[in-house]
Amino acid sequence: MRVCLLGYGLSSLTLAKALVNQNIYVEIISPKKNQKIGLSRTLGISKSNINFFNKNIINIEKLLWKLKKIEIYTDNLKNEKLLNFEKNDDQIFSIIKNYELHRVLEKNLIKSKYFKTKYLKNVNISFLKDYNIIINCNYVNNFTNKYFGKKIIKEYDSFAYTTVINHKEILNNTATQIFTKRGPLAFLPISNKETSIVYSVHNSVKKVNDINELIKQYNFKYKINKIDKIENFELKSLNLRSYYHKNILAFGDLLHKIHPLAGQGFNMTIRDIKVLLNVIKNKLDLGLELDSSVNTEFEKNVKYKNFIFSNGIDLIHEFFNLERKTKNSVLSKSIQILGKNSSANKAFIKIADEGIFF
Ligand SMILES: Cc1cc2nc3c(=O)[nH]c(=O)nc-3n(C[C@H](O)[C@H](O)[C@H](O)COP(=O)(O)OP(=O)(O)OC[C@H]3O[C@@H](n4cnc5c(N)ncnc54)[C@H](O)[C@@H]3O)c2cc1C
């Protein structure tokens, strides 16, 4: 069995490792050698996804910074907490640095006899015949232009600004998210001395200096020594209308992209890998070839769930947008009451952990 993966991002490398673990030959076609990975990027990964990752992909326990609590605030309620998530003193989310995850996956894959990388700017259709399935994680290639152009897309007219703040040592196991007038600002601890920042800001605030000032203005916890270089990413959400064309499957952020306010984009991809792996294992157990039927089954299993989940995240974004615009605290107060109800609170944690809305 031979699978070809297009792209060299986290989705591609994670899926490659999952497949190689099943003794499937994987070739990654990467457009460039040594693509740069931003040092300020971090990922929050849910507990159930970490368990899956450690068991089925690679053990990343040593790279994780574990969070026990998530606190949510809003400008509308001043210093009062809006929501609080914790689970019997247990970890609920872990933070990992993107470049470290990338490096560990790459280092491990290179050692496998089932794995190869080729560097090609583009790939043509004749290429198809060499592989059972082609999985495309790359936004810029012939396949993407030709087969994966139809999508439901939403522009947020915002950028996410990311950086890392270096601060005086404290016990740092609580993430904080503040829904500010300009957009959601997250403080995500990565060690007792470092905290990563993701600030999704509406385009009306542009200058990098403003972002530094805003971080300082909203920071009430850390004695900041230094703010690293700020990187920025345009924000949009999208869902592909069709997940595959024959034996070519779209994957990762090419398939679905969401607003980072809930830290769920890569979590969705890990859940997709779980399903895809099951479909593939079932075929192999029955002695069947991997072919386009893998893609049909995968789409049938996950497309509607992903669509509902993406829309749920967008609804949260719209809710806080509205809350921000109303400038009164009625909506925030209702959410605060709901969050204090233990069943509702548990349901929020379950959705963030397992991606289940129903
Ligand atoms: C600010 C921010 C914070 C986030 N936080 C979280 C979080 O806490 N938790 C979470 O689960 N998710 C989070 N996400 C989402 C997560 O980062 C993405 O889902 C994940 O990185 C996507 O990986 P990918 O490999 O699919 O895509 P990418 O890393 O974008 O790469 C896709 C592929 O396209 C190719 N490519 C891309 N651009 C080019 C180009 N210009 N030229 C040539 N090739 C190109 C690369 O080869 C790559 O393989 C966040 C996203 C953002 C923007």
Short mmCIF file of C-alpha atoms and ligand atoms in Angstrom, two decimals:
data_model
loop_
_atom_site.label_atom_id
_atom_site.label_comp_id
_atom_site.label_asym_id
_atom_site.label_seq_id
_atom_site.Cartn_x
_atom_site.Cartn_y
_atom_site.Cartn_z
CA MET A 1 0.00 0.00 0.00
CA ARG A 2 1.34 3.42 -0.93
CA VAL A 3 -0.05 6.73 0.22
CA CYS A 4 1.17 10.11 -0.99
CA LEU A 5 0.81 13.18 1.19
CA LEU A 6 1.11 16.66 -0.29
CA GLY A 7 2.38 19.37 2.06
CA TYR A 8 4.81 19.48 4.93
CA GLY A 9 2.74 21.08 7.70
CA LEU A 10 1.61 19.57 10.98
CA SER A 11 -1.45 17.86 9.48
CA SER A 12 0.67 16.16 6.85
CA LEU A 13 3.42 14.99 9.23
CA THR A 14 0.97 13.82 11.91
CA LEU A 15 -1.05 11.81 9.42
CA ALA A 16 2.15 10.42 7.87
CA LYS A 17 3.30 9.16 11.26
CA ALA A 18 -0.12 7.59 11.98
CA LEU A 19 0.04 5.72 8.62
CA VAL A 20 3.68 4.66 8.92
CA ASN A 21 2.78 3.16 12.31
CA GLN A 22 0.40 0.87 10.39
CA ASN A 23 3.27 -0.23 8.09
CA ILE A 24 1.85 1.73 5.16
CA TYR A 25 4.40 3.25 2.74
CA VAL A 26 4.10 7.04 2.84
CA GLU A 27 5.71 9.57 0.53
CA ILE A 28 5.46 13.25 1.37
CA ILE A 29 5.79 15.72 -1.47
CA SER A 30 6.89 19.05 -0.07
CA PRO A 31 7.00 22.26 -2.10
CA LYS A 32 10.09 23.56 -0.27
CA LYS A 33 12.99 22.30 1.82
CA ASN A 34 13.20 23.72 5.35
CA GLN A 35 10.01 25.78 5.41
CA LYS A 36 10.09 28.21 8.31
CA ILE A 37 7.79 27.53 11.26
CA GLY A 38 6.95 30.57 13.37
CA LEU A 39 8.54 30.38 16.82
CA SER A 40 5.59 32.13 18.46
CA ARG A 41 2.98 29.57 17.38
CA THR A 42 1.55 27.21 19.97
CA LEU A 43 -1.27 24.72 19.93
CA GLY A 44 -3.73 23.89 22.66
CA ILE A 45 -4.56 20.20 22.42
CA SER A 46 -7.44 18.62 24.33
CA LYS A 47 -6.89 15.80 26.80
CA SER A 48 -8.63 13.09 24.77
CA ASN A 49 -6.66 14.13 21.66
CA ILE A 50 -3.39 13.98 23.63
CA ASN A 51 -4.27 10.45 24.74
CA PHE A 52 -4.95 9.46 21.13
CA PHE A 53 -1.75 11.17 19.94
CA ASN A 54 0.44 9.46 22.54
CA LYS A 55 -1.05 6.04 21.82
CA ASN A 56 -1.45 6.08 18.03
CA ILE A 57 0.96 8.65 16.65
CA ILE A 58 3.94 9.49 18.85
CA ASN A 59 4.43 10.09 22.55
CA ILE A 60 4.62 13.87 23.03
CA GLU A 61 4.24 13.88 26.80
CA LYS A 62 7.66 15.57 27.33
CA LEU A 63 6.77 18.48 25.02
CA LEU A 64 3.50 19.38 26.75
CA TRP A 65 2.73 22.12 29.23
CA LYS A 66 -0.36 20.98 31.09
CA LEU A 67 -3.18 23.33 32.02
CA LYS A 68 -5.55 22.67 34.89
CA LYS A 69 -7.85 25.61 34.48
CA ILE A 70 -9.24 27.95 31.83
CA GLU A 71 -10.63 31.33 32.91
CA ILE A 72 -12.71 33.50 30.61
CA TYR A 73 -13.32 37.22 31.00
CA THR A 74 -15.07 39.87 28.98
CA ASP A 75 -14.64 43.65 28.83
CA ASN A 76 -18.35 43.96 29.53
CA LEU A 77 -18.04 42.43 33.00
CA LYS A 78 -14.91 44.38 33.97
CA ASN A 79 -12.89 42.24 36.43
CA GLU A 80 -15.60 39.66 37.08
CA LYS A 81 -14.96 36.19 35.68
CA LEU A 82 -17.34 35.13 32.89
CA LEU A 83 -16.60 31.41 32.86
CA ASN A 84 -14.29 29.03 34.64
CA PHE A 85 -13.36 25.54 33.47
CA GLU A 86 -11.54 22.99 35.58
CA LYS A 87 -11.89 19.29 36.18
CA ASN A 88 -11.17 17.85 39.64
CA ASP A 89 -7.61 19.13 39.68
CA ASP A 90 -6.97 17.24 36.42
CA GLN A 91 -5.37 18.55 33.21
CA ILE A 92 -7.98 19.79 30.73
CA PHE A 93 -5.82 21.10 27.91
CA SER A 94 -2.10 21.02 27.07
CA ILE A 95 -0.03 23.54 25.18
CA ILE A 96 2.71 22.55 22.77
CA LYS A 97 5.03 24.67 20.61
CA ASN A 98 4.27 24.12 16.90
CA TYR A 99 7.95 23.98 15.86
CA GLU A 100 8.75 21.39 18.55
CA LEU A 101 5.88 19.14 17.46
CA HIS A 102 6.95 19.56 13.82
CA ARG A 103 10.57 18.72 14.69
CA VAL A 104 9.77 15.59 16.71
CA LEU A 105 7.46 14.23 14.00
CA GLU A 106 10.01 14.94 11.26
CA LYS A 107 12.91 13.41 13.22
CA ASN A 108 10.92 10.27 13.91
CA LEU A 109 9.57 9.86 10.38
CA ILE A 110 13.02 10.13 8.80
CA LYS A 111 14.06 7.00 10.70
CA SER A 112 11.21 4.88 9.30
CA LYS A 113 11.76 2.54 6.35
CA TYR A 114 8.13 3.20 5.35
CA PHE A 115 8.75 6.93 4.85
CA LYS A 116 10.22 9.10 2.07
CA THR A 117 10.19 12.83 1.26
CA LYS A 118 10.41 14.35 -2.21
CA TYR A 119 10.79 18.05 -2.91
CA LEU A 120 8.68 19.14 -5.86
CA LYS A 121 7.12 22.55 -6.53
CA ASN A 122 4.11 21.01 -8.21
CA VAL A 123 2.66 17.62 -9.08
CA ASN A 124 0.72 16.57 -12.16
CA ILE A 125 -2.19 14.24 -12.67
CA SER A 126 -0.10 11.37 -14.13
CA PHE A 127 1.32 11.14 -10.67
CA LEU A 128 -1.92 9.53 -9.44
CA LYS A 129 -1.17 6.08 -10.80
CA ASP A 130 1.75 5.46 -8.44
CA TYR A 131 -0.34 5.59 -5.25
CA ASN A 132 -3.42 3.98 -3.71
CA ILE A 133 -4.51 7.31 -2.25
CA ILE A 134 -3.25 10.89 -2.39
CA ILE A 135 -3.93 13.10 0.61
CA ASN A 136 -3.62 16.79 -0.07
CA CYS A 137 -2.76 19.09 2.87
CA ASN A 138 -1.36 21.87 0.70
CA TYR A 139 -3.35 24.96 -0.34
CA VAL A 140 -1.16 25.75 -3.35
CA ASN A 141 -0.89 23.01 -5.96
CA ASN A 142 -2.63 21.77 -9.12
CA PHE A 143 -4.94 19.45 -7.21
CA THR A 144 -6.16 22.18 -4.87
CA ASN A 145 -6.85 24.56 -7.76
CA LYS A 146 -8.57 21.90 -9.84
CA TYR A 147 -10.61 19.86 -7.34
CA PHE A 148 -10.86 21.74 -4.05
CA GLY A 149 -11.95 25.23 -5.06
CA LYS A 150 -15.58 24.99 -3.92
CA LYS A 151 -15.91 26.03 -0.31
CA ILE A 152 -18.06 27.88 2.19
CA ILE A 153 -15.86 30.72 3.33
CA LYS A 154 -16.12 33.52 5.88
CA GLU A 155 -13.63 36.37 6.20
CA TYR A 156 -13.36 37.78 9.74
CA ASP A 157 -11.70 41.03 8.65
CA SER A 158 -9.26 40.33 11.51
CA PHE A 159 -5.70 39.16 12.04
CA ALA A 160 -4.44 36.87 14.77
CA TYR A 161 -1.28 38.32 16.35
CA THR A 162 0.91 35.77 18.09
CA THR A 163 3.92 36.18 20.32
CA VAL A 164 5.51 34.81 23.47
CA ILE A 165 5.92 36.87 26.62
CA ASN A 166 8.85 36.12 28.91
CA HIS A 167 8.00 36.93 32.51
CA LYS A 168 8.96 36.45 36.11
CA GLU A 169 8.52 32.85 37.27
CA ILE A 170 5.06 31.97 38.64
CA LEU A 171 2.93 28.83 38.97
CA ASN A 172 1.55 28.99 35.44
CA ASN A 173 -1.11 26.36 34.83
CA THR A 174 -4.18 28.50 34.09
CA ALA A 175 -5.03 29.79 30.62
CA THR A 176 -6.86 33.08 30.39
CA GLN A 177 -9.05 34.32 27.56
CA ILE A 178 -10.40 37.87 27.53
CA PHE A 179 -13.09 38.90 25.06
CA THR A 180 -11.89 42.46 24.55
CA LYS A 181 -13.57 45.21 22.53
CA ARG A 182 -11.13 44.50 19.69
CA GLY A 183 -11.41 40.69 19.75
CA PRO A 184 -10.43 37.65 21.86
CA LEU A 185 -7.05 37.73 23.62
CA ALA A 186 -5.63 34.46 24.99
CA PHE A 187 -2.77 34.00 27.47
CA LEU A 188 -1.61 30.39 27.06
CA PRO A 189 1.10 29.26 29.51
CA ILE A 190 3.97 27.25 28.05
CA SER A 191 6.25 27.20 31.11
CA ASN A 192 6.46 28.95 34.48
CA LYS A 193 8.42 31.75 32.74
CA GLU A 194 6.79 31.92 29.30
CA THR A 195 3.25 32.46 28.08
CA SER A 196 2.13 32.45 24.48
CA ILE A 197 -0.30 35.08 23.27
CA VAL A 198 -2.94 34.83 20.57
CA TYR A 199 -4.75 38.09 20.04
CA SER A 200 -7.37 38.13 17.27
CA VAL A 201 -7.81 41.77 16.48
CA HIS A 202 -10.18 43.51 14.12
CA ASN A 203 -8.39 45.22 11.23
CA SER A 204 -9.04 48.67 12.66
CA VAL A 205 -6.05 48.13 15.03
CA LYS A 206 -3.00 47.74 12.83
CA LYS A 207 0.29 48.86 14.30
CA VAL A 208 2.40 46.23 16.02
CA ASN A 209 3.12 48.72 18.82
CA ASP A 210 -0.58 48.88 19.54
CA ILE A 211 -0.65 45.12 20.05
CA ASN A 212 2.22 45.27 22.57
CA GLU A 213 0.41 48.03 24.41
CA LEU A 214 -2.87 46.12 24.39
CA ILE A 215 -1.19 42.98 25.74
CA LYS A 216 0.29 45.03 28.58
CA GLN A 217 -3.03 46.74 29.22
CA TYR A 218 -4.91 43.46 29.61
CA ASN A 219 -2.18 41.58 31.44
CA PHE A 220 -2.96 41.43 35.15
CA LYS A 221 -0.96 38.34 36.05
CA TYR A 222 2.57 38.48 34.68
CA LYS A 223 5.58 40.66 35.41
CA ILE A 224 6.68 40.93 31.78
CA ASN A 225 10.43 41.03 31.02
CA LYS A 226 10.22 40.82 27.23
CA ILE A 227 7.68 40.44 24.42
CA ASP A 228 9.05 38.41 21.48
CA LYS A 229 8.60 39.30 17.82
CA ILE A 230 4.94 39.45 16.82
CA GLU A 231 3.70 37.33 13.90
CA ASN A 232 0.31 37.71 12.28
CA PHE A 233 -2.16 35.55 10.38
CA GLU A 234 -5.25 36.56 8.44
CA LEU A 235 -8.36 34.98 9.89
CA LYS A 236 -11.04 33.20 7.94
CA SER A 237 -13.15 30.13 8.37
CA LEU A 238 -13.84 27.68 5.59
CA ASN A 239 -15.37 24.30 4.89
CA LEU A 240 -14.78 22.45 1.62
CA ARG A 241 -17.98 21.42 -0.15
CA SER A 242 -16.43 18.19 -1.37
CA TYR A 243 -13.78 16.41 0.66
CA TYR A 244 -12.37 14.31 -2.21
CA HIS A 245 -12.03 13.74 -5.91
CA LYS A 246 -11.67 10.05 -6.78
CA ASN A 247 -8.62 8.87 -4.81
CA ILE A 248 -7.46 12.39 -3.84
CA LEU A 249 -8.56 13.48 -0.39
CA ALA A 250 -8.23 17.01 1.04
CA PHE A 251 -7.02 17.18 4.64
CA GLY A 252 -6.07 19.49 7.54
CA ASP A 253 -6.69 23.22 7.23
CA LEU A 254 -7.37 22.76 3.52
CA LEU A 255 -10.52 20.83 4.53
CA HIS A 256 -11.69 23.10 7.33
CA LYS A 257 -10.32 26.22 8.90
CA ILE A 258 -11.84 27.90 11.93
CA HIS A 259 -11.38 31.00 14.08
CA PRO A 260 -8.64 30.30 16.68
CA LEU A 261 -10.69 31.63 19.63
CA ALA A 262 -11.36 28.15 21.00
CA GLY A 263 -8.01 26.59 19.95
CA GLN A 264 -9.75 23.82 18.01
CA GLY A 265 -8.40 23.84 14.41
CA PHE A 266 -5.72 21.18 14.81
CA ASN A 267 -7.92 19.34 17.32
CA MET A 268 -10.44 18.88 14.50
CA THR A 269 -7.67 17.42 12.32
CA ILE A 270 -6.62 14.99 15.07
CA ARG A 271 -10.25 13.83 15.30
CA ASP A 272 -10.28 13.42 11.49
CA ILE A 273 -7.10 11.32 11.70
CA LYS A 274 -8.80 9.08 14.28
CA VAL A 275 -11.69 8.41 11.87
CA LEU A 276 -9.50 8.04 8.75
CA LEU A 277 -7.24 5.61 10.55
CA ASN A 278 -10.21 3.47 11.56
CA VAL A 279 -11.55 3.39 7.99
CA ILE A 280 -8.10 2.36 6.71
CA LYS A 281 -7.51 -0.26 9.42
CA ASN A 282 -10.93 -1.84 8.71
CA LYS A 283 -10.07 -2.16 5.00
CA LEU A 284 -6.65 -3.64 5.69
CA ASP A 285 -8.10 -6.10 8.25
CA LEU A 286 -10.48 -7.35 5.55
CA GLY A 287 -7.58 -7.74 3.11
CA LEU A 288 -8.93 -4.96 0.87
CA GLU A 289 -6.95 -2.44 -1.20
CA LEU A 290 -6.93 1.19 -0.18
CA ASP A 291 -8.84 3.08 -2.87
CA SER A 292 -11.33 5.92 -3.34
CA SER A 293 -13.85 4.10 -1.10
CA VAL A 294 -11.67 5.19 1.87
CA ASN A 295 -12.42 8.80 0.93
CA THR A 296 -16.15 8.18 0.50
CA GLU A 297 -16.41 6.56 3.93
CA PHE A 298 -14.29 9.21 5.58
CA GLU A 299 -16.42 12.01 4.16
CA LYS A 300 -19.64 10.24 5.18
CA ASN A 301 -18.37 9.90 8.76
CA VAL A 302 -16.96 13.35 9.43
CA LYS A 303 -18.26 15.98 7.03
CA TYR A 304 -21.52 16.81 8.81
CA LYS A 305 -19.84 16.72 12.26
CA ASN A 306 -17.09 19.07 11.09
CA PHE A 307 -19.63 21.41 9.54
CA ILE A 308 -21.68 21.58 12.76
CA PHE A 309 -18.53 22.00 14.87
CA SER A 310 -17.14 24.81 12.66
CA ASN A 311 -20.48 26.58 12.79
CA GLY A 312 -20.55 26.19 16.57
CA ILE A 313 -17.17 27.94 16.82
CA ASP A 314 -18.39 30.67 14.49
CA LEU A 315 -21.52 31.07 16.65
CA ILE A 316 -19.31 31.66 19.71
CA HIS A 317 -17.43 34.29 17.71
CA GLU A 318 -20.67 35.97 16.64
CA PHE A 319 -22.06 35.82 20.17
CA PHE A 320 -19.10 37.72 21.61
CA ASN A 321 -19.18 40.11 18.66
CA LEU A 322 -22.76 40.94 19.55
CA GLU A 323 -21.97 41.09 23.25
CA ARG A 324 -19.17 43.54 22.51
CA LYS A 325 -21.42 45.74 20.37
CA THR A 326 -24.34 45.85 22.84
CA LYS A 327 -22.09 47.37 25.51
CA ASN A 328 -24.38 46.10 28.22
CA SER A 329 -23.88 43.08 30.42
CA VAL A 330 -27.20 41.21 29.99
CA LEU A 331 -25.82 38.63 27.55
CA SER A 332 -22.62 38.13 29.57
CA LYS A 333 -24.61 37.75 32.79
CA SER A 334 -26.77 35.00 31.20
CA ILE A 335 -23.65 33.11 30.05
CA GLN A 336 -22.14 33.56 33.50
CA ILE A 337 -25.25 31.96 35.10
CA LEU A 338 -25.22 29.12 32.54
CA GLY A 339 -21.52 28.47 33.19
CA LYS A 340 -22.14 28.14 36.92
CA ASN A 341 -24.59 25.30 36.26
CA SER A 342 -22.43 22.20 36.70
CA SER A 343 -24.11 20.14 33.91
CA ALA A 344 -23.72 22.99 31.41
CA ASN A 345 -20.11 23.54 32.51
CA LYS A 346 -19.33 19.82 32.07
CA ALA A 347 -20.99 19.90 28.63
CA PHE A 348 -18.75 22.85 27.55
CA ILE A 349 -15.65 20.92 28.68
CA LYS A 350 -16.79 17.78 26.83
CA ILE A 351 -17.38 19.70 23.60
CA ALA A 352 -13.89 21.28 23.78
CA ASP A 353 -12.33 17.92 24.65
CA GLU A 354 -14.08 15.58 22.23
CA GLY A 355 -15.61 17.93 19.67
CA ILE A 356 -19.12 16.62 20.27
CA PHE A 357 -22.03 19.02 20.05
CA PHE A 358 -24.76 16.38 20.34
C1 LIG B 1 -3.19 32.05 15.62
C2 LIG B 1 -3.63 30.63 15.55
C3 LIG B 1 -3.71 29.89 16.72
C4 LIG B 1 -4.13 28.57 16.68
N1 LIG B 1 -4.24 27.86 17.84
C5 LIG B 1 -4.69 26.60 17.81
C6 LIG B 1 -4.84 25.83 19.01
O1 LIG B 1 -4.56 26.31 20.11
N2 LIG B 1 -5.30 24.56 18.92
C7 LIG B 1 -5.62 23.99 17.73
O2 LIG B 1 -6.05 22.84 17.71
N3 LIG B 1 -5.47 24.68 16.56
C8 LIG B 1 -5.03 25.96 16.58
N4 LIG B 1 -4.86 26.64 15.40
C9 LIG B 1 -5.06 25.95 14.13
C10 LIG B 1 -3.79 25.19 13.72
O3 LIG B 1 -2.66 26.05 13.79
C11 LIG B 1 -3.95 24.65 12.32
O4 LIG B 1 -5.10 23.86 12.26
C12 LIG B 1 -2.76 23.79 11.90
O5 LIG B 1 -1.54 24.44 12.11
C13 LIG B 1 -2.93 23.47 10.43
O6 LIG B 1 -1.88 22.70 9.97
P1 LIG B 1 -1.86 22.25 8.46
O7 LIG B 1 -0.68 21.40 8.30
O8 LIG B 1 -3.19 21.71 8.05
O9 LIG B 1 -1.74 23.62 7.66
P2 LIG B 1 -0.47 24.57 7.43
O10 LIG B 1 0.50 24.48 8.53
O11 LIG B 1 -1.01 25.92 7.12
O12 LIG B 1 0.22 24.02 6.15
C14 LIG B 1 -0.49 23.53 5.02
C15 LIG B 1 0.45 23.08 3.93
O13 LIG B 1 0.42 24.02 2.91
C16 LIG B 1 1.72 24.30 2.49
N5 LIG B 1 1.75 25.74 2.39
C17 LIG B 1 1.09 26.63 3.17
N6 LIG B 1 1.32 27.86 2.74
C18 LIG B 1 2.12 27.74 1.66
C19 LIG B 1 2.69 28.66 0.76
N7 LIG B 1 2.50 29.96 0.87
N8 LIG B 1 3.48 28.19 -0.23
C20 LIG B 1 3.71 26.87 -0.34
N9 LIG B 1 3.18 25.96 0.46
C21 LIG B 1 2.39 26.39 1.45
C22 LIG B 1 2.72 23.74 3.42
O14 LIG B 1 3.57 22.87 2.73
C23 LIG B 1 1.88 22.93 4.39
O15 LIG B 1 2.17 21.59 4.33
C24 LIG B 1 -4.47 27.98 15.44
C25 LIG B 1 -4.39 28.72 14.25
C26 LIG B 1 -3.98 30.04 14.31
C27 LIG B 1 -3.91 30.85 13.04
#
